[in-house]
Amino acid sequence: MTMNPTNASLSGSMQSPRSQSSQPFLSVSVTDPVKLGNGVQAYISYRVITQTNFPDYQGPEKIVIRRYSDFVWLHDRLFEKYKGIFIPPLPEKSAVEKFRFSAEFIEMRRQALDIFINRIASHHELQQSEDLRTFLQADEEAMERFRAQESGIFKKKPSDLMQIFKDVQSKVSDVVLGKEKPVEESTPEYEKMKHYIFELENHLAEAQKHAYRLVKRHRELGQSLSDFGKAVKLLGDCEGNALGKAFSELGAKSETLSIKLQKEAYQILMNFEEPLKDYVRAVQSIKATIAERANAFRRQCELAETMKLKEINLDKLTLTRSDKVAEAQHEYNELKVESEQAAQTFETIVRLMNEEMVRFQEQKTKDMGIAFHEFAKGQARLANGIADAWRSLIPKLESCSSS
Amino acid sequence: MMDSEDQGVEEAHLYASKEEMENLVLDDPLSSKSYSNYRSAVSTLSDNQHPLSPSIAVTPADSDPLLAPPHYGEFGNPSAPDNSYIDPPSYGDAIFSPFNENNGNDVNVVDSPSQSSGSSPSFSRSSSGSEYLKITVSNPVKEQETSNSFVPGSNTYVTYLITTRTNIPDFGASEFSVRRRFRDIVTLSDRLAESYRGFFIPPRPDKSIVESQVMQKQEFVEQRRVALEKYLRRLAAHPVIMKSDEFKAFLQVQGKLPLPTTTDVTSRVLDGAAKLPKQLLGDSVIAPNEVVQPAKGGRDFMRLLKEFKQSMVNDWGSSKPPVAEEDKEFLEKKEKLQELELQIANASRQAESLVKSQQDMGETMGELGLAFIKLTKFENEEAVLNSQRVRATDMKSLATGAVKASRFHRELNAQTVKHLDTLHEYLGLMLAVHGAFSDRSSALLTVQTLISELSSLQSRAEKLEAASSKIFGGDKSRISKLEELKETIRITEDAQHVATREYERIKENNRTELERLDRERQADFLNMLKGFVVNQVGYAEKIADVWTKVAEDTSRYVNDDST
């Protein structure tokens, strides 16, 4: 279990699982990735350890085995049930076969899943979810059954989501252009928020791209230093005497620094680039919620429209004393209930989103603050290491020239 | 890569506030130079880098901020508000300030070897006090060929202004200029090759016929100007050549370059051709001193043929050549040098790739910084909640750090290029060594040819003598033939003596040059290493400071753990 700083700030409401306090806590960790299965069917399983004193949960500690698709199941269930809440994002499904079982990828995914589950566990509403309880407590066969059941019914295909995004985006621009689109929410605050989210994603994606490139640059520089070191050593062998020794030592230092650079590359990948990617995912999750809100709004409007029509119809029928009045009245009543529900749903989403935005911004400020800090520390450490390594050569070089 | 950064710079100008701009503007000339070809980088650097002296090859002592703090402000970014430029001296400064006492803008300032500014072509280490010979090539001008030509404007060529400043009395003046065209450089190079066989003569710039067609005229002329300057400076750094008549004439004599007949290759060839029939008949009109020149240079066909035959004998013949290369020490040295050359070439290649990586690092760091500047601006503009403003501040701290670090990475790299360029310089010098060694072997071949020629002439003479002594009273025709033969033998003996003397002379030149090469190489490489290391230390310290500050700015996120 890697307790990186991002983790530490997000894990559960309390830190110590062994505390006897009566404060409710729920602390989860995702650990021990293990490759199971063979060939194309191969996958990674994780140990999910839950420590809690929640009433419906088993024991002080429970351990289950889960795989990536179990996490996806949980995410989708929460997305369906808690409209308006920004569901914590999942790490991507990797398409590249070769990369899927690399140590780096596995660790990145494990870290991301750990963060994912802990964010849910520390969200005051989401942590109440039954699906979460299932996920954390059910045995493996039961989990598999649940997972198989739900696929297809609730799961929105990515293409559907894409369409929704496109609709939302086009509607934003339509409003800006002044086109009349009555079935769309358009308060100035909400417009501003949508615009903010869409722009934010672009900016973040760019920052993340450069962060990723920076990781590569560290690796490349490490490689160059290693090659240079080797070449310089060979040159030293040719020269012999004091100069030869100087070359050799320089070459050796160069190789040492190469290792430091590779290490730093990994650190940047895990503690800087990954949090930025996570930020992008979070923004995408908000976009999905925006799409849900649009749906809810549309439904509410449609129902309101339909109700109006039904009302007119009902009045007409009443006046003509038609025998269809009772039926029509019944329909109308049902519709009224639905309409009220739809309005309620929509309002809940609006309320939740406002709360979530505040929470989101605070959380991101903290996440980024930690990421920046770790990055800066790492860079400073690297630079100091480089300075120290080269500096140690100076007295030797000095003595060479005086001899 | 370059484009996005330039674009980023533009955007930074558009969006950043004035204060941000002062801190973060990336307008140093380095930012738009690609280091994919670090060879050209060195030449561009010597032009653009140092505003004070645009055409002086900048040595590390000049513009390395560690060794020359007073110069620092002029080079790179002129925007002063960034205080890192006037930081207190780093460790590097403290250790090396005595090192740069003779720091000036003078190339070729000569003191003791260890104090020479090593990397760029300033290898002058003559022991005679502080001589200097500073050459600048500038002001390319298109000129017209004055010969009669039917098509006006067809024969144009470029001349360059060659300015020399010196305190060496041999030159008779302290500052003078001439105009020369590329053809003159070729002539100079050829003449030096003739006169200084056995010496390590720096190779001249290529004729670059293809490039002159393909490249833009301006670019090509500039490239050539730089190459010429480097070449002349290398010549000036050679303790013997710098005082040669040829070099002096080249630098000083006004007007078209004189072509004295004694050393003119063309007239020698013509003379040679005229003498050819006589040579074929064995007539002795060969001036012995002509033997001094290698056969390959001229068109002395007969000689060429003979020497070729001899080299065949040497290679395939079972008999040992009359004068073998016996100098074991020399052969060992030669082998070692070949190995050395291989390793220098390898190291030079890896140095290029290191430089590229450093450059890329700097650029990507800069791009990261710019991306965060945009984010900062965005959050500030769109902020609804305070947490956003706080984040914007944190982002700004990171962005500023990244941009500063980026600048340092690229400055570091500019210096690294200059230091490691020493490797490349020595590769060029290895070419000169090859030349000197081939002078030696061709001189040896001449000697060997003459020796075997002599022996065959002598055996002919013996046979003639034996034959004519059998005839009582002598054989008038045979006797006269014998007389002629003996005359030829005498001349050939003279020629052989001259050739042997020449060979010994070249051997001696080789030897002294090898000593000089070893001495200077040790010093130059040591300087290169020192410069490289000190440079790395200095910039790493600066970069560490930048990031330490950012870490401090964001330290509250780690100390304060409450969720």
Short mmCIF file of C-alpha atoms in Angstrom, two decimals, chain B residues 273-429:
data_model
loop_
_atom_site.label_atom_id
_atom_site.label_comp_id
_atom_site.label_asym_id
_atom_site.label_seq_id
_atom_site.Cartn_x
_atom_site.Cartn_y
_atom_site.Cartn_z
CA ALA B 273 55.54 18.60 -68.31
CA ALA B 274 58.31 20.27 -70.27
CA LYS B 275 60.86 18.15 -68.55
CA LEU B 276 58.93 14.97 -69.03
CA PRO B 277 60.60 13.83 -72.26
CA LYS B 278 64.02 14.40 -70.71
CA GLN B 279 63.05 12.41 -67.67
CA LEU B 280 61.79 9.61 -69.83
CA LEU B 281 65.14 9.48 -71.56
CA GLY B 282 66.93 9.58 -68.29
CA ASP B 283 68.22 13.09 -68.82
CA SER B 284 69.11 14.89 -65.72
CA VAL B 285 67.44 18.21 -65.60
CA ILE B 286 65.43 17.46 -62.51
CA ALA B 287 66.11 20.07 -59.92
CA PRO B 288 66.69 18.12 -56.73
CA ASN B 289 64.56 20.42 -54.69
CA GLU B 290 61.58 19.43 -56.78
CA VAL B 291 61.98 16.04 -55.30
CA VAL B 292 60.99 17.66 -52.08
CA GLN B 293 57.42 18.04 -53.25
CA PRO B 294 55.27 14.97 -53.21
CA ALA B 295 54.73 13.37 -56.56
CA LYS B 296 51.00 13.29 -56.19
CA GLY B 297 50.63 17.04 -56.09
CA GLY B 298 52.07 17.79 -59.48
CA ARG B 299 51.75 16.06 -62.78
CA ASP B 300 55.20 14.55 -62.82
CA PHE B 301 53.90 11.44 -64.48
CA MET B 302 57.12 9.58 -64.59
CA ARG B 303 57.76 10.09 -60.97
CA LEU B 304 54.22 9.16 -60.07
CA LEU B 305 54.59 5.98 -62.04
CA LYS B 306 57.86 5.07 -60.42
CA GLU B 307 56.62 5.75 -56.94
CA PHE B 308 53.49 3.77 -57.61
CA LYS B 309 55.60 0.85 -58.76
CA GLN B 310 57.61 1.20 -55.60
CA SER B 311 54.57 1.20 -53.38
CA MET B 312 53.46 -1.97 -55.11
CA VAL B 313 56.81 -3.49 -54.38
CA ASN B 314 56.46 -2.42 -50.80
CA ASP B 315 53.07 -3.96 -50.46
CA TRP B 316 53.41 -7.14 -52.40
CA GLY B 317 57.09 -7.67 -52.86
CA SER B 318 58.87 -10.24 -50.85
CA SER B 319 61.89 -8.03 -50.44
CA LYS B 320 62.00 -5.62 -47.63
CA PRO B 321 61.76 -1.99 -48.76
CA PRO B 322 65.07 -0.21 -48.62
CA VAL B 323 64.00 2.20 -45.88
CA ALA B 324 61.29 0.68 -43.72
CA GLU B 325 59.28 2.62 -41.23
CA GLU B 326 61.35 1.42 -38.36
CA ASP B 327 60.41 3.89 -35.76
CA LYS B 328 58.53 1.58 -33.40
CA GLU B 329 57.69 4.40 -31.10
CA PHE B 330 56.04 6.17 -33.99
CA LEU B 331 54.04 3.13 -35.01
CA GLU B 332 52.83 2.64 -31.46
CA LYS B 333 51.86 6.27 -31.25
CA LYS B 334 50.02 6.03 -34.51
CA GLU B 335 47.97 3.09 -33.31
CA LYS B 336 47.15 4.83 -30.09
CA LEU B 337 46.06 7.90 -31.96
CA GLN B 338 43.76 5.88 -34.14
CA GLU B 339 42.09 4.45 -31.07
CA LEU B 340 41.92 7.90 -29.54
CA GLU B 341 40.29 9.27 -32.63
CA LEU B 342 37.61 6.58 -32.46
CA GLN B 343 36.84 7.40 -28.88
CA ILE B 344 36.80 11.12 -29.44
CA ALA B 345 34.36 10.61 -32.31
CA ASN B 346 32.16 8.47 -30.11
CA ALA B 347 32.27 10.92 -27.24
CA SER B 348 31.49 13.77 -29.61
CA ARG B 349 28.41 11.94 -30.87
CA GLN B 350 27.17 11.26 -27.36
CA ALA B 351 27.86 14.85 -26.44
CA GLU B 352 25.60 15.94 -29.28
CA SER B 353 22.82 13.73 -28.06
CA LEU B 354 23.29 14.98 -24.50
CA VAL B 355 23.01 18.52 -25.71
CA LYS B 356 19.83 17.71 -27.57
CA SER B 357 18.30 16.13 -24.47
CA GLN B 358 19.19 19.13 -22.35
CA GLN B 359 17.66 21.39 -24.94
CA ASP B 360 14.44 19.39 -25.08
CA MET B 361 14.21 19.40 -21.32
CA GLY B 362 14.46 23.16 -21.24
CA GLU B 363 11.87 23.60 -23.95
CA THR B 364 9.31 21.24 -22.47
CA MET B 365 9.75 22.82 -19.06
CA GLY B 366 9.03 26.16 -20.67
CA GLU B 367 5.93 24.86 -22.38
CA LEU B 368 4.69 23.43 -19.12
CA GLY B 369 5.20 26.80 -17.50
CA LEU B 370 3.27 28.57 -20.22
CA ALA B 371 0.40 26.12 -19.98
CA PHE B 372 0.13 26.88 -16.29
CA ILE B 373 0.30 30.60 -16.90
CA LYS B 374 -2.73 30.25 -19.11
CA LEU B 375 -4.48 28.23 -16.44
CA THR B 376 -3.65 30.85 -13.85
CA LYS B 377 -5.09 33.58 -15.94
CA PHE B 378 -8.16 31.50 -16.69
CA GLU B 379 -8.88 30.66 -13.06
CA ASN B 380 -8.40 34.24 -12.00
CA GLU B 381 -10.80 35.48 -14.63
CA GLU B 382 -13.44 32.86 -13.98
CA ALA B 383 -13.10 32.64 -10.22
CA VAL B 384 -16.33 32.39 -8.31
CA LEU B 385 -14.95 30.81 -5.18
CA ASN B 386 -11.94 31.66 -3.10
CA SER B 387 -10.50 28.18 -3.48
CA GLN B 388 -10.05 29.00 -7.15
CA ARG B 389 -8.05 32.11 -6.41
CA VAL B 390 -5.85 30.20 -4.02
CA ARG B 391 -5.25 27.59 -6.68
CA ALA B 392 -4.46 30.28 -9.20
CA THR B 393 -1.80 31.62 -6.89
CA ASP B 394 -0.29 28.17 -6.46
CA MET B 395 -0.33 27.66 -10.21
CA LYS B 396 1.40 30.94 -10.74
CA SER B 397 4.15 29.92 -8.36
CA LEU B 398 4.65 26.69 -10.28
CA ALA B 399 4.47 28.40 -13.65
CA THR B 400 7.00 31.03 -12.70
CA GLY B 401 9.30 28.34 -11.40
CA ALA B 402 8.97 26.29 -14.54
CA VAL B 403 9.66 29.24 -16.81
CA LYS B 404 12.72 30.27 -14.82
CA ALA B 405 14.00 26.73 -14.69
CA SER B 406 13.43 26.44 -18.42
CA ARG B 407 15.59 29.46 -19.04
CA PHE B 408 18.36 28.08 -16.86
CA HIS B 409 18.22 24.71 -18.57
CA ARG B 410 18.69 26.36 -21.91
CA GLU B 411 21.47 28.65 -20.77
CA LEU B 412 23.18 25.65 -19.23
CA ASN B 413 22.91 23.97 -22.55
CA ALA B 414 24.36 26.87 -24.49
CA GLN B 415 27.42 26.69 -22.28
CA THR B 416 27.60 22.93 -22.49
CA VAL B 417 27.70 23.17 -26.25
CA LYS B 418 30.71 25.41 -26.08
CA HIS B 419 32.59 23.25 -23.66
CA LEU B 420 31.94 19.96 -25.35
CA ASP B 421 32.77 21.50 -28.68
CA THR B 422 36.38 20.81 -27.76
CA LEU B 423 35.72 17.20 -28.66
CA HIS B 424 34.61 18.20 -32.08
CA GLU B 425 37.59 20.47 -32.52
CA TYR B 426 39.94 17.62 -31.85
CA LEU B 427 38.22 15.48 -34.41
CA GLY B 428 39.07 18.13 -36.93
CA LEU B 429 42.60 18.13 -35.65
#
